[in-house]
Amino acid sequence: MIKVRKPGLQTTVQDNGRNGYYELGMPPSGAMDKYSFHSANLLVGNDENAAVLEATYIGPELEFQEDLLIAITGGELQPKINGNPVDLWQAVSVKEGDILTFDFIKQGARIYIAFSGGIEVPEKMGSKSTYTLCGIGGLEGRALKEGDVLHTGEMKISDVKIGASIPEELRPTFSKHNEIRVVMGLCSYRLTEESKERFLSIDWTVTPDANRVGYRFKGEALDFIPREQPFGAGGNPSNVTDLGYPIGSIQVPAGIEPIALLHDAVTGGGYATVATIISSDLNKMGQIKSNEKVRFVSVTLDEAIQARKEVGEKIEKIKEILK
Amino acid sequence: MEEKAVSSVRYEHGGDEFVFVELSEAMTLEAMFKGMAITNKLKEKNLPGIIDVCPGNASYMIRVDPEVLHPNDLIVVLKELEHSVTDYKSLPIASRLVDVPVLFEDPWTHEALMRFRNNHQDPEATDLEYSAKVNGYQTGEELIKAITTYPFLVSMIGFVPGLPFSFQLTSQEKQIEVPKYVRPRTFTPERAFGFGGAFAVIYPVDGAGGYQLYGRAPAPILDVEQELADFKDSMVFPRQGDILRYRNVTREEYDAVREEVKNGTFQYRMKEMSFTPGEVMADPLAFADKVMGRLYND
């Protein structure tokens, strides 16, 4: 049992996501940075998709009421057990009565706290991930609050040595200036050539409006090609007949501010989508904070698939190391 | 010189996991039914690597694991399907005809829309008055009558879980079309009835939204706890291909339905019906009359 003494900011239970229900308008939810999420689970001997805590900017304060193996990965947020610093990206043993706290975040935006056995909460549509808009998954469909109690489950599949860690070269690095790779397309034909070029050449600033639903960026206005709007689309040149939005897709309502849709996002709507963040870079996107910069870099589909494979290979390497 | 027929269908990549296919830029019954036929056939194939098949209004979208099924290989399959569904007009659709009560000009959406007048094209009018005006109606009452006279076909589920985009079964010249808000609202009450572009919707949950707001439904379309009988199999009620008739109800009836929902006894008035796209496309008005007869008289 784990007692929540302080909830932190928007700390939720997440796993690999509620995949397969997009057709119903159900976004997948799940960990924003899957690489850190899988790593945390592997460090405590769990199935890589076991449920963990995802905390944003401010970590929770937890009191352990049993002996456990835990691991914390993701952004640089110094964890402390009973006030003593412990390492990130490492299997840490805690005893009954120990208290986990965090300092302020230095780099990155989100951390993942895995507990040996995983967090046990009821599954909804095959996932334990919290989706707060509909109030499903996780702990009563909401973020943690003070006084909550978490139970661990049966997702442990192997033994990992206390102190085992993921080597430096397999940990993500963070920066205030980021390149995020995208595949251009979807409805990018609606942008003028000049705006398409500007979209890929300026540094966009992440606004405070950045969360699990999506990130909004400030930069400069983009222009859509004027046209007589097709029937059903609505009046603004950035409107299209309502269509599906891929996870990671970027839209620019009225040409004002681009919005990248992430794991808790709306699944469709009436704005032209112009590019999609590649799946491997969604991890990085989830570690970017408000006021940091993003440059979108256009890649081909095969480059995107290659990048995805490389992430998979790194996870395999971690499994090998922890064996 | 022989001219080759060029398909106007666009096949696009949404990153490495999504393939997006736009059958038509404009909303048409043809595009919707074609997309429905293609996505149904794709589902039947049970291809390994496919995670989601999402039919849309005039487009559709597929999510894959690109390491199992390369998106370009999927596009080859989708193009074959596009060319093989020439018979889509005669493929039967198992549909449900549903009576959906709506309280128009209700106090809750009125309060919400008044809060966001600065986000609207016409801050001086209500959403209903503005929409009536841009569609050539003298009063909001006339627009309500136009909305409630003929039923709507559910053409896509999405935005948030369960939200039905629905398209009216009427003649092209009678189709209602309204702009979306200039800047989306940050709040919309749960069960609000809205209209944007050519689509009527019911918002399943509280949240952001950009459609014009006219009323509120007393019955849910999303029941996360699955307590009501209509939600036994799925927390989401509407399905693509369903036909919804939005019926103008009094405050009294609204309150009575709310009571039934709270008691857990509410069930939609509903009839099952099979139809073909050809039947609808040949004469939407005659089909709409048949639907109304079947739903309320049979």
Coordinates of C-alpha atoms in Angstrom, one line a residue:
Chain A
M1 CA 0.0 0.0 0.0
I2 CA 1.2 3.5 -0.8
K3 CA -0.3 6.6 0.8
V4 CA -0.5 9.8 -1.1
R5 CA 0.6 12.6 1.3
K6 CA 0.6 15.3 -1.4
P7 CA -0.6 14.7 -4.9
G8 CA 1.8 16.9 -6.8
L9 CA 0.4 18.6 -10.0
Q10 CA -1.9 16.5 -12.2
T11 CA -0.4 13.2 -11.1
T12 CA -2.3 10.3 -12.8
V13 CA -2.2 6.6 -13.2
Q14 CA -1.1 5.7 -16.7
D15 CA -0.2 2.6 -18.7
N16 CA 0.4 1.9 -22.4
G17 CA -3.0 3.4 -23.2
R18 CA -6.5 2.5 -24.2
N19 CA -5.8 1.5 -27.8
G20 CA -8.5 0.4 -30.3
Y21 CA -11.4 2.7 -29.4
Y22 CA -10.5 5.7 -31.4
E23 CA -13.6 5.0 -33.6
L24 CA -15.8 5.8 -30.6
G25 CA -14.0 9.1 -30.0
M26 CA -12.0 7.6 -27.2
P27 CA -8.4 8.9 -27.2
P28 CA -5.8 6.4 -26.0
S29 CA -4.5 8.3 -23.0
G30 CA -1.5 6.5 -21.6
A31 CA 2.0 7.7 -20.7
M32 CA 3.1 10.8 -22.6
D33 CA 6.7 9.7 -22.7
K34 CA 6.5 6.0 -23.4
Y35 CA 10.3 5.5 -23.4
S36 CA 10.6 6.6 -19.8
F37 CA 7.4 4.8 -18.9
H38 CA 8.7 1.4 -20.2
S39 CA 12.1 2.0 -18.6
A40 CA 10.6 2.6 -15.2
N41 CA 8.6 -0.7 -15.4
L42 CA 11.6 -2.7 -16.6
L43 CA 13.7 -1.3 -13.7
V44 CA 11.4 -2.9 -11.1
G45 CA 10.9 -6.1 -13.0
N46 CA 7.4 -5.3 -14.3
D47 CA 5.8 -6.0 -17.6
E48 CA 6.8 -3.0 -19.6
N49 CA 3.2 -1.9 -19.9
A50 CA 2.2 -2.0 -16.2
A51 CA 0.5 1.0 -14.7
V52 CA 2.7 3.7 -13.1
L53 CA 2.3 7.2 -11.8
E54 CA 2.9 10.1 -14.3
A55 CA 3.6 13.4 -12.5
T56 CA 4.0 16.8 -14.3
Y57 CA 6.4 19.5 -13.1
I58 CA 5.8 18.8 -9.4
G59 CA 6.2 15.3 -7.9
P60 CA 3.9 13.8 -5.3
E61 CA 4.8 13.0 -1.7
L62 CA 4.2 9.3 -1.1
E63 CA 4.4 7.2 2.1
F64 CA 5.2 3.5 1.6
Q65 CA 3.3 1.1 3.8
E66 CA 5.1 -2.0 2.6
D67 CA 8.6 -2.8 1.4
L68 CA 8.9 -2.2 -2.4
L69 CA 11.2 -1.8 -5.3
I70 CA 10.5 1.4 -7.1
A71 CA 12.1 3.3 -10.0
I72 CA 11.7 6.9 -11.2
T73 CA 12.5 8.0 -14.8
G74 CA 11.7 10.8 -17.1
G75 CA 12.5 14.5 -16.5
E76 CA 15.2 15.7 -14.0
L77 CA 13.2 16.0 -10.8
Q78 CA 15.5 15.0 -7.9
P79 CA 13.8 12.3 -5.8
K80 CA 14.5 11.9 -2.1
I81 CA 13.7 9.0 0.3
N82 CA 13.3 10.4 3.9
G83 CA 15.1 13.5 2.7
N84 CA 18.2 11.7 1.2
P85 CA 18.7 12.0 -2.6
V86 CA 18.3 8.8 -4.7
D87 CA 19.1 8.3 -8.3
L88 CA 16.7 8.5 -11.2
W89 CA 16.8 5.6 -13.7
Q90 CA 17.6 3.2 -11.0
A91 CA 15.9 0.4 -9.1
V92 CA 15.5 1.7 -5.5
S93 CA 14.4 -0.3 -2.6
V94 CA 12.0 1.4 -0.1
K95 CA 10.9 0.1 3.3
E96 CA 7.6 0.4 5.1
G97 CA 7.3 3.9 6.5
D98 CA 9.7 5.5 4.0
I99 CA 8.6 8.8 2.5
L100 CA 9.3 9.8 -1.1
T101 CA 9.5 13.5 -2.0
F102 CA 10.8 15.5 -4.9
D103 CA 12.7 18.8 -5.5
F104 CA 11.8 21.2 -8.2
I105 CA 12.0 20.2 -11.8
K106 CA 15.3 21.1 -13.6
Q107 CA 14.8 19.6 -17.0
G108 CA 12.0 17.8 -18.8
A109 CA 8.3 18.0 -17.8
R110 CA 7.2 14.6 -16.6
I111 CA 8.4 11.8 -14.4
Y112 CA 7.3 8.2 -14.1
I113 CA 7.2 6.3 -10.8
A114 CA 7.0 2.6 -11.2
F115 CA 6.3 0.2 -8.3
S116 CA 7.2 -3.4 -8.4
G117 CA 3.9 -5.2 -9.3
G118 CA 2.4 -2.1 -11.0
I119 CA -0.5 -0.1 -9.7
E120 CA -3.7 -2.0 -9.3
V121 CA -6.8 -0.2 -10.4
P122 CA -9.8 -1.5 -12.4
E123 CA -9.3 -1.7 -16.2
K124 CA -11.7 0.2 -18.4
M125 CA -11.7 -0.8 -22.1
G126 CA -8.5 -2.8 -21.5
S127 CA -6.5 -0.1 -19.9
K128 CA -5.8 1.4 -16.5
S129 CA -4.9 4.8 -17.9
T130 CA -6.7 7.9 -16.5
Y131 CA -8.7 9.9 -18.9
T132 CA -10.0 12.8 -16.8
L133 CA -12.4 14.4 -19.3
C134 CA -14.7 11.4 -19.1
G135 CA -13.6 10.4 -15.6
I136 CA -12.5 6.9 -16.5
G137 CA -9.5 4.7 -15.7
G138 CA -6.9 5.3 -12.9
L139 CA -8.1 6.2 -9.5
E140 CA -11.8 7.1 -10.0
G141 CA -11.0 8.7 -13.3
R142 CA -9.2 11.6 -11.8
A143 CA -5.8 12.9 -10.8
L144 CA -4.4 11.9 -7.4
K145 CA -5.5 13.8 -4.3
E146 CA -4.2 13.9 -0.7
G147 CA -5.2 10.9 1.3
D148 CA -5.5 8.5 -1.7
V149 CA -4.2 5.0 -1.2
L150 CA -2.6 3.0 -4.1
H151 CA -2.3 -0.7 -4.2
T152 CA 0.3 -2.7 -6.1
G153 CA -0.7 -5.5 -8.5
E154 CA 0.6 -8.7 -10.1
M155 CA 2.5 -7.2 -13.0
K156 CA 6.0 -8.2 -11.8
I157 CA 7.5 -10.7 -14.3
S158 CA 11.2 -10.8 -13.4
D159 CA 13.7 -10.1 -10.6
V160 CA 15.8 -7.0 -11.0
K161 CA 18.7 -6.3 -8.6
I162 CA 18.4 -3.4 -6.2
G163 CA 20.6 -0.6 -7.5
A164 CA 20.4 -1.8 -11.2
S165 CA 20.3 1.2 -13.4
I166 CA 19.9 2.3 -17.0
P167 CA 23.3 3.7 -18.4
E168 CA 23.7 7.3 -19.3
E169 CA 23.7 6.7 -23.0
L170 CA 20.3 5.2 -22.9
R171 CA 18.7 8.0 -21.0
P172 CA 17.0 10.9 -22.8
T173 CA 18.6 14.3 -22.8
F174 CA 16.7 17.5 -22.5
S175 CA 17.0 21.0 -23.9
K176 CA 15.2 24.3 -24.0
H177 CA 15.5 24.2 -27.8
N178 CA 14.0 21.1 -29.4
E179 CA 13.7 19.6 -32.8
I180 CA 10.5 17.7 -33.2
R181 CA 10.2 15.6 -36.4
V182 CA 6.9 15.6 -38.3
V183 CA 5.5 14.1 -41.4
M184 CA 3.9 16.9 -43.4
G185 CA 0.6 16.2 -45.1
L186 CA -3.1 15.5 -44.1
C187 CA -4.6 18.8 -45.1
S188 CA -1.3 20.8 -45.5
Y189 CA -2.4 21.6 -49.1
R190 CA -4.6 24.2 -47.4
L191 CA -1.6 26.3 -46.3
T192 CA 0.1 28.7 -48.7
E193 CA 3.6 27.5 -49.8
E194 CA 5.1 30.3 -47.9
S195 CA 3.3 29.4 -44.7
K196 CA 4.3 25.7 -45.1
E197 CA 7.9 26.9 -45.3
R198 CA 7.5 29.2 -42.3
F199 CA 6.0 26.4 -40.3
L200 CA 9.2 24.5 -40.7
S201 CA 11.6 27.3 -40.3
I202 CA 10.7 29.3 -37.2
D203 CA 11.2 28.5 -33.5
W204 CA 7.8 28.0 -31.9
T205 CA 7.3 28.8 -28.2
V206 CA 5.3 26.4 -26.1
T207 CA 2.5 28.4 -24.4
P208 CA 1.2 27.7 -20.9
D209 CA -1.6 25.9 -22.6
A210 CA 0.3 22.6 -22.7
N211 CA -1.0 19.5 -21.1
R212 CA -2.0 15.9 -21.9
V213 CA -4.6 17.0 -24.3
G214 CA -2.3 19.1 -26.4
Y215 CA 0.4 21.8 -26.7
R216 CA -0.4 25.2 -28.1
F217 CA 2.5 27.2 -29.7
K218 CA 3.2 30.9 -30.3
G219 CA 5.1 32.1 -33.2
E220 CA 3.6 33.8 -36.2
A221 CA 0.3 33.7 -38.1
L222 CA 0.1 31.2 -41.0
D223 CA -2.0 31.7 -44.1
F224 CA -4.5 29.3 -45.6
I225 CA -5.2 29.5 -49.3
P226 CA -8.5 31.4 -49.8
R227 CA -11.3 29.4 -51.3
E228 CA -15.0 29.1 -51.5
Q229 CA -15.5 26.7 -48.6
P230 CA -16.8 23.3 -49.5
F231 CA -20.3 22.4 -48.2
G232 CA -20.3 21.3 -44.6
A233 CA -16.9 22.8 -43.6
G234 CA -17.8 26.0 -42.0
G235 CA -16.7 29.5 -42.9
N236 CA -13.1 30.0 -41.8
P237 CA -10.4 29.1 -44.4
S238 CA -8.8 26.9 -41.7
N239 CA -12.1 24.8 -41.5
V240 CA -12.6 21.5 -43.2
T241 CA -15.5 19.1 -43.2
D242 CA -15.1 17.5 -39.8
L243 CA -12.6 14.7 -40.0
G244 CA -10.4 12.4 -37.8
Y245 CA -7.3 13.9 -36.1
P246 CA -4.3 11.5 -35.8
I247 CA -2.5 11.5 -32.4
G248 CA 0.3 14.0 -32.8
S249 CA -1.4 15.9 -35.5
I250 CA -1.0 19.7 -35.7
Q251 CA -3.7 22.1 -36.6
V252 CA -3.7 25.9 -36.9
P253 CA -7.2 27.2 -36.1
A254 CA -7.8 30.4 -38.0
G255 CA -4.1 30.4 -38.8
I256 CA -3.3 31.9 -35.3
E257 CA -1.6 29.3 -33.1
P258 CA -0.6 25.8 -34.0
I259 CA -1.9 23.1 -31.6
A260 CA -0.3 19.6 -31.4
L261 CA -2.9 17.0 -30.2
L262 CA -1.5 14.5 -27.8
H263 CA -2.7 11.4 -25.9
D264 CA -5.9 12.8 -24.2
A265 CA -6.9 14.9 -27.3
V266 CA -10.1 15.2 -29.2
T267 CA -10.2 12.5 -32.0
G268 CA -11.7 14.6 -34.7
G269 CA -13.1 18.0 -35.6
G270 CA -13.3 20.7 -38.2
Y271 CA -9.8 22.2 -38.5
A272 CA -7.3 21.5 -41.2
T273 CA -4.4 19.3 -39.9
V274 CA -1.1 20.1 -41.6
A275 CA 1.5 17.7 -40.1
T276 CA 1.9 14.9 -37.6
I277 CA 4.5 14.4 -35.0
I278 CA 6.2 11.0 -35.6
S279 CA 5.5 8.4 -32.9
S280 CA 9.1 8.3 -31.6
D281 CA 9.1 12.1 -31.0
L282 CA 5.8 12.1 -29.0
N283 CA 8.1 11.0 -26.1
K284 CA 10.2 14.1 -26.4
M285 CA 7.2 16.3 -26.9
G286 CA 5.8 15.1 -23.6
Q287 CA 9.0 16.3 -21.9
I288 CA 8.9 19.8 -23.2
K289 CA 7.8 22.6 -20.9
S290 CA 5.9 25.9 -21.4
N291 CA 8.1 28.7 -22.8
E292 CA 10.6 26.2 -24.3
K293 CA 11.2 26.3 -28.1
V294 CA 10.3 23.8 -30.7
R295 CA 11.4 23.6 -34.3
F296 CA 9.4 21.3 -36.5
V297 CA 11.5 19.2 -38.9
S298 CA 10.0 17.5 -41.8
V299 CA 10.9 13.8 -42.3
T300 CA 9.8 11.1 -44.7
L301 CA 7.6 8.2 -43.6
D302 CA 10.5 5.8 -43.8
E303 CA 12.6 8.0 -41.6
A304 CA 9.8 8.1 -39.1
I305 CA 9.5 4.3 -39.1
Q306 CA 13.3 4.0 -38.7
A307 CA 13.2 6.4 -35.7
R308 CA 10.4 4.3 -34.2
K309 CA 12.5 1.1 -34.6
E310 CA 15.5 2.7 -32.9
V311 CA 13.4 3.5 -29.9
G312 CA 12.2 -0.2 -29.8
E313 CA 15.9 -1.3 -30.1
K314 CA 16.8 0.8 -27.1
I315 CA 14.1 -0.7 -25.0
E316 CA 15.4 -4.2 -26.0
K317 CA 18.9 -3.1 -25.0
I318 CA 17.5 -2.1 -21.6
K319 CA 15.8 -5.4 -21.2
E320 CA 19.1 -7.1 -22.0
I321 CA 21.1 -5.0 -19.5
L322 CA 18.6 -5.7 -16.7
K323 CA 18.5 -9.4 -17.2
Chain B
M1 CA -5.7 11.4 -76.6
E2 CA -7.3 9.1 -74.1
E3 CA -8.0 10.6 -70.8
K4 CA -7.4 8.6 -67.7
A5 CA -10.0 8.9 -65.0
V6 CA -8.2 10.5 -62.0
S7 CA -9.5 9.8 -58.6
S8 CA -9.9 12.9 -56.4
V9 CA -9.4 10.7 -53.3
R10 CA -6.4 11.8 -51.3
Y11 CA -4.3 9.3 -49.4
E12 CA -2.2 11.0 -46.7
H13 CA 0.1 9.9 -43.9
G14 CA -0.6 11.1 -40.4
G15 CA 2.9 10.4 -39.1
D16 CA 4.0 6.8 -39.0
E17 CA 0.9 5.4 -37.3
F18 CA -2.0 6.9 -39.3
V19 CA -3.3 6.8 -42.8
F20 CA -5.9 9.5 -43.6
V21 CA -8.1 9.2 -46.6
E22 CA -10.2 12.1 -47.8
L23 CA -13.0 10.9 -50.2
S24 CA -14.4 14.4 -50.7
E25 CA -13.7 17.9 -49.4
A26 CA -17.4 18.6 -49.2
M27 CA -19.9 16.7 -47.1
T28 CA -21.8 14.4 -49.3
L29 CA -23.9 11.2 -48.7
E30 CA -21.9 9.5 -51.4
A31 CA -18.6 10.1 -49.6
M32 CA -20.0 9.0 -46.3
F33 CA -21.5 5.8 -47.6
K34 CA -18.5 5.0 -49.7
G35 CA -16.2 5.5 -46.6
M36 CA -18.5 3.3 -44.6
A37 CA -18.4 0.5 -47.2
I38 CA -14.6 0.7 -47.4
T39 CA -14.0 0.7 -43.7
N40 CA -16.5 -2.2 -43.2
K41 CA -14.7 -4.3 -45.8
L42 CA -11.3 -3.4 -44.3
K43 CA -12.6 -4.5 -40.8
E44 CA -13.7 -7.8 -42.3
K45 CA -10.2 -8.4 -43.6
N46 CA -8.8 -8.5 -40.1
L47 CA -5.4 -7.4 -41.3
P48 CA -2.6 -7.8 -38.7
G49 CA -1.2 -4.5 -37.6
I50 CA -4.4 -2.5 -37.7
I51 CA -5.2 -0.8 -34.4
D52 CA -8.1 1.4 -35.3
V53 CA -10.5 1.9 -38.2
C54 CA -12.3 5.2 -37.9
P55 CA -14.9 6.1 -40.5
G56 CA -15.6 9.8 -40.8
N57 CA -18.0 12.2 -42.5
A58 CA -16.4 12.4 -45.9
S59 CA -13.1 10.8 -45.0
Y60 CA -11.7 8.0 -42.9
M61 CA -8.6 7.2 -40.9
I62 CA -6.7 4.0 -40.0
R63 CA -4.2 3.6 -37.2
V64 CA -1.6 0.9 -37.6
D65 CA 1.5 -0.5 -36.0
P66 CA 3.8 0.5 -38.9
E67 CA 6.3 -2.2 -37.9
V68 CA 3.7 -4.9 -38.6
L69 CA 1.9 -3.2 -41.5
H70 CA 3.7 -0.6 -43.5
P71 CA 1.4 2.3 -44.1
N72 CA 2.2 2.3 -47.9
D73 CA 1.2 -1.4 -48.0
L74 CA -2.1 -0.4 -46.3
I75 CA -2.7 2.3 -48.9
V76 CA -2.4 -0.3 -51.7
V77 CA -5.2 -2.3 -49.9
L78 CA -7.3 0.8 -49.4
K79 CA -7.0 1.8 -53.0
E80 CA -8.1 -1.7 -54.1
L81 CA -11.1 -1.4 -51.7
E82 CA -11.9 2.1 -53.1
H83 CA -12.1 0.6 -56.6
S84 CA -14.0 -2.5 -55.5
V85 CA -16.9 -0.8 -53.6
T86 CA -18.7 0.2 -56.8
D87 CA -21.7 -1.6 -55.4
Y88 CA -21.7 0.4 -52.2
K89 CA -25.1 1.8 -53.0
S90 CA -26.7 -1.6 -52.7
L91 CA -24.9 -2.7 -49.5
P92 CA -27.5 -2.9 -46.7
I93 CA -26.9 -0.9 -43.5
A94 CA -28.3 -2.2 -40.3
S95 CA -29.5 1.0 -38.6
R96 CA -31.4 2.1 -35.6
L97 CA -34.0 4.9 -35.8
V98 CA -33.9 6.8 -32.5
D99 CA -36.1 9.5 -31.0
V100 CA -33.8 12.0 -29.3
P101 CA -35.6 14.6 -27.1
V102 CA -34.2 18.1 -27.1
L103 CA -35.2 21.1 -25.0
F104 CA -34.5 24.1 -27.3
E105 CA -33.5 27.5 -25.9
D106 CA -32.9 25.9 -22.5
P107 CA -31.5 27.9 -19.6
W108 CA -28.1 26.0 -19.3
T109 CA -26.8 26.4 -22.8
H110 CA -28.3 29.9 -22.9
E111 CA -26.1 30.8 -19.9
A112 CA -23.1 29.2 -21.6
L113 CA -23.5 30.9 -24.9
M114 CA -24.1 34.3 -23.3
R115 CA -20.8 33.9 -21.4
F116 CA -18.9 33.6 -24.8
R117 CA -20.6 36.3 -26.8
N118 CA -17.1 37.8 -27.5
N119 CA -16.1 34.6 -29.2
H120 CA -19.0 34.8 -31.6
Q121 CA -19.6 36.3 -35.1
D122 CA -22.7 38.1 -33.8
P123 CA -22.5 39.1 -30.1
E124 CA -25.9 40.8 -30.2
A125 CA -27.9 37.7 -31.2
T126 CA -28.2 34.3 -29.6
D127 CA -26.7 31.4 -31.5
L128 CA -30.2 30.3 -32.6
E129 CA -31.2 33.8 -33.8
Y130 CA -27.9 34.2 -35.7
S131 CA -28.1 30.7 -37.3
A132 CA -31.7 31.3 -38.3
K133 CA -30.7 34.6 -40.0
V134 CA -27.8 33.1 -42.0
N135 CA -30.0 30.3 -43.2
G136 CA -32.8 32.6 -44.4
Y137 CA -35.2 32.0 -41.6
Q138 CA -37.2 34.8 -40.0
T139 CA -37.1 33.4 -36.5
G140 CA -35.4 30.9 -34.3
E141 CA -38.7 29.0 -34.1
E142 CA -38.6 28.4 -37.9
L143 CA -35.0 27.0 -37.6
I144 CA -36.1 24.7 -34.8
K145 CA -38.9 23.5 -37.0
A146 CA -36.5 22.8 -39.9
I147 CA -34.2 20.9 -37.6
T148 CA -36.9 18.8 -36.0
T149 CA -39.0 18.0 -39.2
Y150 CA -36.5 15.6 -40.8
P151 CA -34.2 13.1 -39.1
F152 CA -30.4 13.1 -39.2
L153 CA -28.0 10.4 -40.2
V154 CA -25.0 9.7 -37.9
S155 CA -22.0 10.1 -40.2
M156 CA -19.1 10.0 -37.7
I157 CA -18.4 9.5 -34.0
G158 CA -15.6 11.5 -32.5
F159 CA -14.2 14.7 -31.0
V160 CA -14.9 13.3 -27.6
P161 CA -16.3 9.8 -26.8
G162 CA -19.7 9.2 -28.2
L163 CA -20.3 12.6 -29.9
P164 CA -22.4 11.9 -33.0
F165 CA -21.8 14.1 -36.0
S166 CA -25.2 13.9 -37.8
F167 CA -26.2 15.1 -41.2
Q168 CA -29.8 15.9 -42.1
L169 CA -31.8 13.7 -44.5
T170 CA -33.3 16.5 -46.6
S171 CA -32.9 18.1 -50.0
Q172 CA -29.6 19.8 -50.7
E173 CA -31.3 23.3 -50.8
K174 CA -32.9 22.7 -47.4
Q175 CA -29.6 21.7 -45.8
I176 CA -28.8 23.9 -42.8
E177 CA -25.2 25.2 -42.7
V178 CA -23.8 27.4 -40.0
P179 CA -20.3 28.8 -39.2
K180 CA -18.5 27.6 -36.1
Y181 CA -17.6 30.1 -33.4
V182 CA -14.8 32.5 -34.3
R183 CA -12.9 31.4 -31.2
P184 CA -14.0 28.1 -29.6
R185 CA -15.7 28.3 -26.1
T186 CA -13.8 26.8 -23.2
F187 CA -17.1 25.5 -21.8
T188 CA -20.1 23.7 -23.2
P189 CA -22.6 22.0 -20.9
E190 CA -22.9 18.2 -21.1
R191 CA -25.7 17.1 -23.4
A192 CA -25.8 20.5 -25.2
F193 CA -27.3 20.3 -28.7
G194 CA -25.1 22.1 -31.2
F195 CA -24.7 22.8 -34.9
G196 CA -21.5 23.5 -36.9
G197 CA -20.9 23.3 -40.7
A198 CA -23.5 20.8 -41.9
F199 CA -23.6 18.8 -38.7
A200 CA -25.8 18.6 -35.7
V201 CA -24.2 17.2 -32.5
I202 CA -24.8 16.4 -28.9
Y203 CA -21.9 17.1 -26.6
P204 CA -21.5 14.0 -24.4
V205 CA -19.5 15.8 -21.6
D206 CA -18.7 19.3 -20.3
G207 CA -15.9 20.8 -22.3
A208 CA -14.6 23.0 -25.0
G209 CA -16.6 23.4 -28.2
G210 CA -17.0 25.6 -31.2
Y211 CA -20.5 24.7 -32.5
Q212 CA -23.5 27.0 -32.3
L213 CA -25.7 26.0 -29.3
Y214 CA -29.5 25.7 -29.5
G215 CA -30.6 23.4 -26.7
R216 CA -30.0 20.5 -24.4
A217 CA -30.9 16.8 -24.5
P218 CA -32.2 15.3 -21.3
A219 CA -30.9 11.8 -22.1
P220 CA -27.2 10.9 -22.2
I221 CA -25.3 9.6 -25.3
L222 CA -22.4 8.5 -23.1
D223 CA -22.9 6.5 -19.9
V224 CA -19.5 5.7 -18.5
E225 CA -21.0 3.6 -15.7
Q226 CA -23.2 1.7 -18.2
E227 CA -26.1 1.8 -15.9
L228 CA -28.9 2.5 -18.5
A229 CA -30.2 -0.4 -20.6
D230 CA -29.2 1.2 -23.9
F231 CA -25.6 1.3 -22.8
K232 CA -25.3 -2.3 -21.6
D233 CA -22.9 -3.3 -24.5
S234 CA -21.1 0.0 -24.9
M235 CA -20.6 3.2 -22.9
V236 CA -21.2 5.1 -26.2
F237 CA -24.7 5.0 -27.6
P238 CA -24.7 6.3 -31.2
R239 CA -23.2 4.4 -34.1
Q240 CA -22.3 5.5 -37.6
G241 CA -25.4 4.7 -39.7
D242 CA -27.9 5.3 -37.0
I243 CA -30.7 7.8 -37.7
L244 CA -31.6 10.3 -35.0
R245 CA -34.7 12.4 -35.0
Y246 CA -34.2 15.4 -32.7
R247 CA -37.6 16.1 -31.2
N248 CA -38.6 19.4 -29.7
V249 CA -39.8 18.8 -26.1
T250 CA -41.2 20.9 -23.3
R251 CA -39.5 21.7 -20.1
E252 CA -42.0 19.3 -18.4
E253 CA -40.9 16.4 -20.6
Y254 CA -37.3 17.3 -20.3
D255 CA -37.6 17.1 -16.5
A256 CA -39.5 13.8 -16.7
V257 CA -36.8 12.3 -18.9
R258 CA -34.1 13.5 -16.5
E259 CA -36.0 11.8 -13.7
E260 CA -36.1 8.5 -15.6
V261 CA -32.3 8.8 -16.4
K262 CA -31.6 9.3 -12.7
N263 CA -33.8 6.3 -11.7
G264 CA -32.0 4.2 -14.3
T265 CA -35.2 3.4 -16.2
F266 CA -34.7 5.6 -19.3
Q267 CA -34.7 3.9 -22.6
Y268 CA -34.6 5.6 -26.0
R269 CA -37.6 5.1 -28.3
M270 CA -35.9 3.1 -31.0
K271 CA -36.7 0.9 -34.0
E272 CA -34.3 -1.2 -36.1
M273 CA -34.3 -0.8 -39.8
S274 CA -32.1 -1.9 -42.7
F275 CA -31.7 0.4 -45.7
T276 CA -29.3 0.8 -48.6
P277 CA -27.4 4.0 -49.4
G278 CA -29.0 3.9 -52.9
E279 CA -32.4 4.3 -51.3
V280 CA -31.4 7.3 -49.3
M281 CA -29.4 9.0 -52.1
A282 CA -32.2 8.6 -54.7
D283 CA -34.7 10.6 -52.7
P284 CA -33.6 11.7 -49.2
L285 CA -37.0 13.3 -48.4
A286 CA -39.0 10.2 -49.3
F287 CA -36.6 8.2 -47.2
A288 CA -36.9 10.6 -44.3
D289 CA -40.7 10.3 -44.4
K290 CA -40.4 6.5 -44.3
V291 CA -38.1 6.8 -41.3
M292 CA -40.5 9.0 -39.5
G293 CA -43.4 6.7 -40.2
R294 CA -41.4 3.6 -39.0
L295 CA -40.2 5.3 -35.9
Y296 CA -43.5 6.8 -34.7
N297 CA -46.4 4.8 -36.4
D298 CA -45.4 1.2 -37.1

